[in-house]
Coordinates of C-alpha atoms in Angstrom, one line a residue:
Chain A
X1 CA 12.9 9.1 -14.0
X2 CA 9.9 9.7 -11.7
X3 CA 10.7 12.3 -9.0
X4 CA 8.8 12.6 -5.8
X5 CA 10.2 15.5 -3.7
X6 CA 9.5 16.0 0.0
X7 CA 10.2 19.5 1.1
X8 CA 12.2 18.7 4.2
X9 CA 14.4 15.8 5.2
X10 CA 14.4 16.6 8.9
X11 CA 11.9 18.7 10.9
X12 CA 11.7 19.5 14.6
X13 CA 8.5 21.0 16.0
X14 CA 6.9 21.6 19.3
X15 CA 3.8 20.0 20.8
X16 CA 0.6 21.8 19.8
X17 CA 2.1 23.4 16.7
X18 CA 0.4 23.2 13.3
X19 CA 2.8 21.3 10.9
X20 CA 2.8 21.2 7.2
X21 CA 4.6 18.5 5.2
X22 CA 4.8 19.1 1.5
X23 CA 5.2 16.7 -1.4
X24 CA 5.6 17.4 -5.1
X25 CA 5.7 14.9 -8.0
X26 CA 6.7 15.8 -11.5
X27 CA 5.1 13.1 -13.6
X28 CA 1.5 14.1 -13.8
X29 CA 0.4 11.2 -11.6
X30 CA -3.3 10.9 -10.6
X31 CA -2.7 9.2 -7.3
X32 CA -0.8 10.5 -4.3
X33 CA -0.3 9.0 -0.9
X34 CA 1.0 9.8 2.6
X35 CA 2.4 7.0 4.8
X36 CA 4.1 7.0 8.2
X37 CA 6.9 4.5 8.8
X38 CA 7.6 3.2 12.3
X39 CA 10.0 0.3 13.3
X40 CA 8.3 -3.0 13.3
X41 CA 5.0 -1.6 11.9
X42 CA 6.1 -1.0 8.3
X43 CA 4.4 1.7 6.4
X44 CA 0.8 2.7 7.4
X45 CA -1.4 4.7 5.1
X46 CA -2.6 8.1 6.5
X47 CA -4.5 9.6 3.5
X48 CA -4.5 9.3 -0.3
X49 CA -5.9 11.2 -3.2
X50 CA -7.1 10.1 -6.6
X51 CA -7.5 13.6 -8.0
X52 CA -7.3 17.3 -7.3
X53 CA -9.4 18.3 -4.3
X54 CA -10.3 14.6 -3.6
X55 CA -9.1 12.8 -0.6
X56 CA -9.7 9.4 1.1
X57 CA -8.9 8.3 4.6
X58 CA -6.3 5.5 5.0
X59 CA -5.8 3.3 8.0
X60 CA -4.6 6.0 10.5
X61 CA -6.1 9.4 9.6
X62 CA -6.7 10.6 13.2
X63 CA -4.8 13.8 14.0
X64 CA -4.0 14.5 10.3
X65 CA -5.6 16.2 7.3
X66 CA -4.5 16.7 3.7
X67 CA -4.8 19.2 0.9
X68 CA -4.5 18.7 -2.8
X69 CA -5.2 22.0 -4.6
X70 CA -2.9 21.1 -7.6
X71 CA -2.3 17.8 -9.3
X72 CA 1.4 17.8 -8.5
X73 CA 1.3 18.8 -4.9
X74 CA -0.1 16.9 -1.9
X75 CA 0.2 18.3 1.6
X76 CA 0.0 16.6 5.0
X77 CA -1.2 18.7 7.9
X78 CA -0.8 17.9 11.6
X79 CA -3.4 20.2 13.1
X80 CA -2.0 20.1 16.6
X81 CA 1.2 18.1 16.8
X82 CA 1.7 15.6 19.5
X83 CA 4.7 13.5 20.6
X84 CA 3.1 10.3 19.3
X85 CA 3.3 11.8 15.8
X86 CA 7.1 11.7 15.9
X87 CA 7.9 9.4 12.9
X88 CA 9.2 9.1 9.4
X89 CA 6.7 10.4 6.8
X90 CA 6.7 9.1 3.3
X91 CA 4.9 10.5 0.3
X92 CA 4.2 8.4 -2.8
X93 CA 2.6 8.9 -6.2
X94 CA 1.4 6.7 -9.0
X95 CA -0.4 6.7 -12.3
X96 CA -3.7 4.8 -12.4
X97 CA -3.1 1.1 -12.0
X98 CA 0.7 1.4 -11.9
X99 CA 3.1 1.0 -8.9
X100 CA 3.8 3.7 -6.4
X101 CA 7.0 5.8 -6.4
X102 CA 8.2 7.1 -3.1
X103 CA 10.0 10.2 -1.9
X104 CA 12.9 9.9 0.5
X105 CA 10.9 10.8 3.5
X106 CA 10.7 13.5 6.2
X107 CA 11.9 12.6 9.6
X108 CA 9.6 14.6 12.0
X109 CA 10.4 15.0 15.7
X110 CA 7.8 16.5 18.0
X111 CA 9.2 17.8 21.2
Chain B
X1 CA -4.5 -5.6 13.4
X2 CA -1.9 -6.2 10.8
X3 CA -3.4 -7.6 7.6
X4 CA 0.0 -8.5 6.2
X5 CA 2.5 -10.2 8.5
X6 CA 6.1 -10.4 7.6
X7 CA 8.9 -12.5 9.0
X8 CA 11.6 -12.5 10.1
X9 CA 12.2 -8.9 11.4
X10 CA 15.9 -9.2 10.8
X11 CA 18.1 -11.6 8.8
X12 CA 21.8 -12.1 8.5
X13 CA 23.1 -14.0 5.5
X14 CA 26.6 -14.8 4.3
X15 CA 27.6 -13.5 0.9
X16 CA 26.5 -16.0 -1.8
X17 CA 23.8 -17.4 0.4
X18 CA 20.0 -17.4 -0.1
X19 CA 17.9 -14.8 1.7
X20 CA 14.3 -15.8 2.3
X21 CA 11.6 -13.4 3.6
X22 CA 8.0 -14.6 4.2
X23 CA 4.7 -12.8 4.2
X24 CA 1.2 -13.9 5.0
X25 CA -2.0 -12.0 4.3
X26 CA -5.6 -12.3 5.5
X27 CA -7.7 -10.6 2.9
X28 CA -8.4 -12.9 0.0
X29 CA -9.5 -10.0 -2.1
X30 CA -5.9 -8.7 -2.4
X31 CA -4.7 -9.2 -6.0
X32 CA -1.4 -7.4 -6.3
X33 CA 1.7 -8.2 -4.2
X34 CA 4.8 -6.1 -4.5
X35 CA 8.1 -6.2 -2.7
X36 CA 9.9 -2.9 -1.9
X37 CA 13.5 -2.4 -1.1
X38 CA 14.6 0.5 1.1
X39 CA 18.2 1.7 1.7
X40 CA 19.0 4.0 4.7
X41 CA 18.0 7.6 4.0
X42 CA 16.0 6.6 0.9
X43 CA 12.3 5.9 0.2
X44 CA 11.2 2.4 -0.6
X45 CA 11.7 1.4 -4.3
X46 CA 9.7 -1.3 -6.1
X47 CA 11.8 -4.4 -6.5
X48 CA 9.4 -7.0 -7.9
X49 CA 5.7 -7.7 -7.9
X50 CA 3.3 -10.6 -8.6
X51 CA -0.4 -11.2 -9.2
X52 CA -2.2 -14.3 -7.8
X53 CA -2.7 -15.9 -11.2
X54 CA 1.0 -17.1 -11.2
X55 CA 2.8 -19.1 -8.6
X56 CA 6.3 -17.7 -9.2
X57 CA 8.0 -14.7 -10.8
X58 CA 11.7 -14.3 -11.3
X59 CA 13.8 -11.2 -12.1
X60 CA 17.5 -11.7 -12.0
X61 CA 18.5 -12.9 -8.5
X62 CA 15.1 -12.1 -7.0
X63 CA 12.1 -14.5 -7.0
X64 CA 8.7 -14.2 -5.6
X65 CA 6.9 -17.5 -4.7
X66 CA 3.1 -17.3 -4.2
X67 CA 0.8 -19.8 -2.5
X68 CA -2.8 -18.6 -3.0
X69 CA -4.3 -21.4 -0.9
X70 CA -2.1 -20.8 2.0
X71 CA -2.3 -17.0 1.6
X72 CA 1.4 -16.7 1.7
X73 CA 4.1 -15.3 -0.5
X74 CA 7.9 -15.0 -0.1
X75 CA 10.9 -13.3 -1.6
X76 CA 14.0 -15.3 -2.3
X77 CA 17.3 -13.5 -3.0
X78 CA 19.8 -15.9 -4.6
X79 CA 23.5 -15.4 -4.4
X80 CA 23.0 -12.6 -1.8
X81 CA 25.5 -9.7 -2.0
X82 CA 26.5 -7.1 0.5
X83 CA 24.9 -4.5 -1.7
X84 CA 21.5 -6.3 -1.0
X85 CA 21.7 -5.2 2.6
X86 CA 18.6 -3.1 3.1
X87 CA 15.1 -3.2 4.6
X88 CA 12.6 -5.2 2.6
X89 CA 8.8 -4.7 2.7
X90 CA 6.1 -6.9 1.3
X91 CA 2.8 -5.3 0.6
X92 CA -0.7 -6.1 -0.8
X93 CA -3.3 -4.1 -2.7
X94 CA -6.9 -4.5 -3.8
X95 CA -8.0 -4.1 -7.4
X96 CA -4.9 -2.5 -9.0
X97 CA -1.3 -1.7 -8.6
X98 CA -1.9 2.0 -8.0
X99 CA -4.3 1.4 -5.2
X100 CA -3.6 1.8 -1.5
X101 CA -1.0 -0.6 -0.2
X102 CA -1.1 -2.6 3.0
X103 CA 2.5 -3.2 4.1
X104 CA 4.2 -5.9 6.2
X105 CA 6.4 -4.8 9.1
X106 CA 9.6 -5.0 7.2
X107 CA 12.8 -7.2 7.3
X108 CA 16.2 -5.8 7.9
X109 CA 18.6 -7.8 5.8
X110 CA 22.4 -7.8 6.4
X111 CA 24.6 -9.7 4.0
X112 CA 28.0 -10.4 5.4
X113 CA 31.0 -10.3 3.1

């Protein structure tokens, strides 16, 4: 079974903090993705990566950055957290031309 | 601007009934249309997917109907069960299944016993 593991289920941070969300997949997938999920808006893509050290902006990259130093790990970084970044964050991975597999999400609250 | 519009936002169906969720897309270059199912506290999981070269795909009680000319596709859940109660998302992708997905807003389905 494919396993996509997100390091935290719940996270509470303060405005202005630098926040790191970690995601690890154990299936040697080339592609990795970060989405945020908000009620009524579905999932919106923040960033994705097709290979180590490669990254592409998604639909809503503002206020976020990513890092992929190893194939199995994809990190989402909130440079200076703001209250409008309170959301559920979902990581996904996929082999080339195969469906995405999702982690169980990190619910992030920015106070 | 949402490129994939999903309706309804919520749906209540009696056990044994048919659940129908509709999606419409704008970009005619989309060529992969998956449906994901999400239970509370879990990430979305792929349920069923279709490509535009077929008009229907069935897997068990789940069927996707696809209308290319109308740029619409829908999920039908036959003989709906309480265990089907979840949030359902349609999505669309360009070029291949592993590419970035554009999601609809989601439908929260409740199946009453």
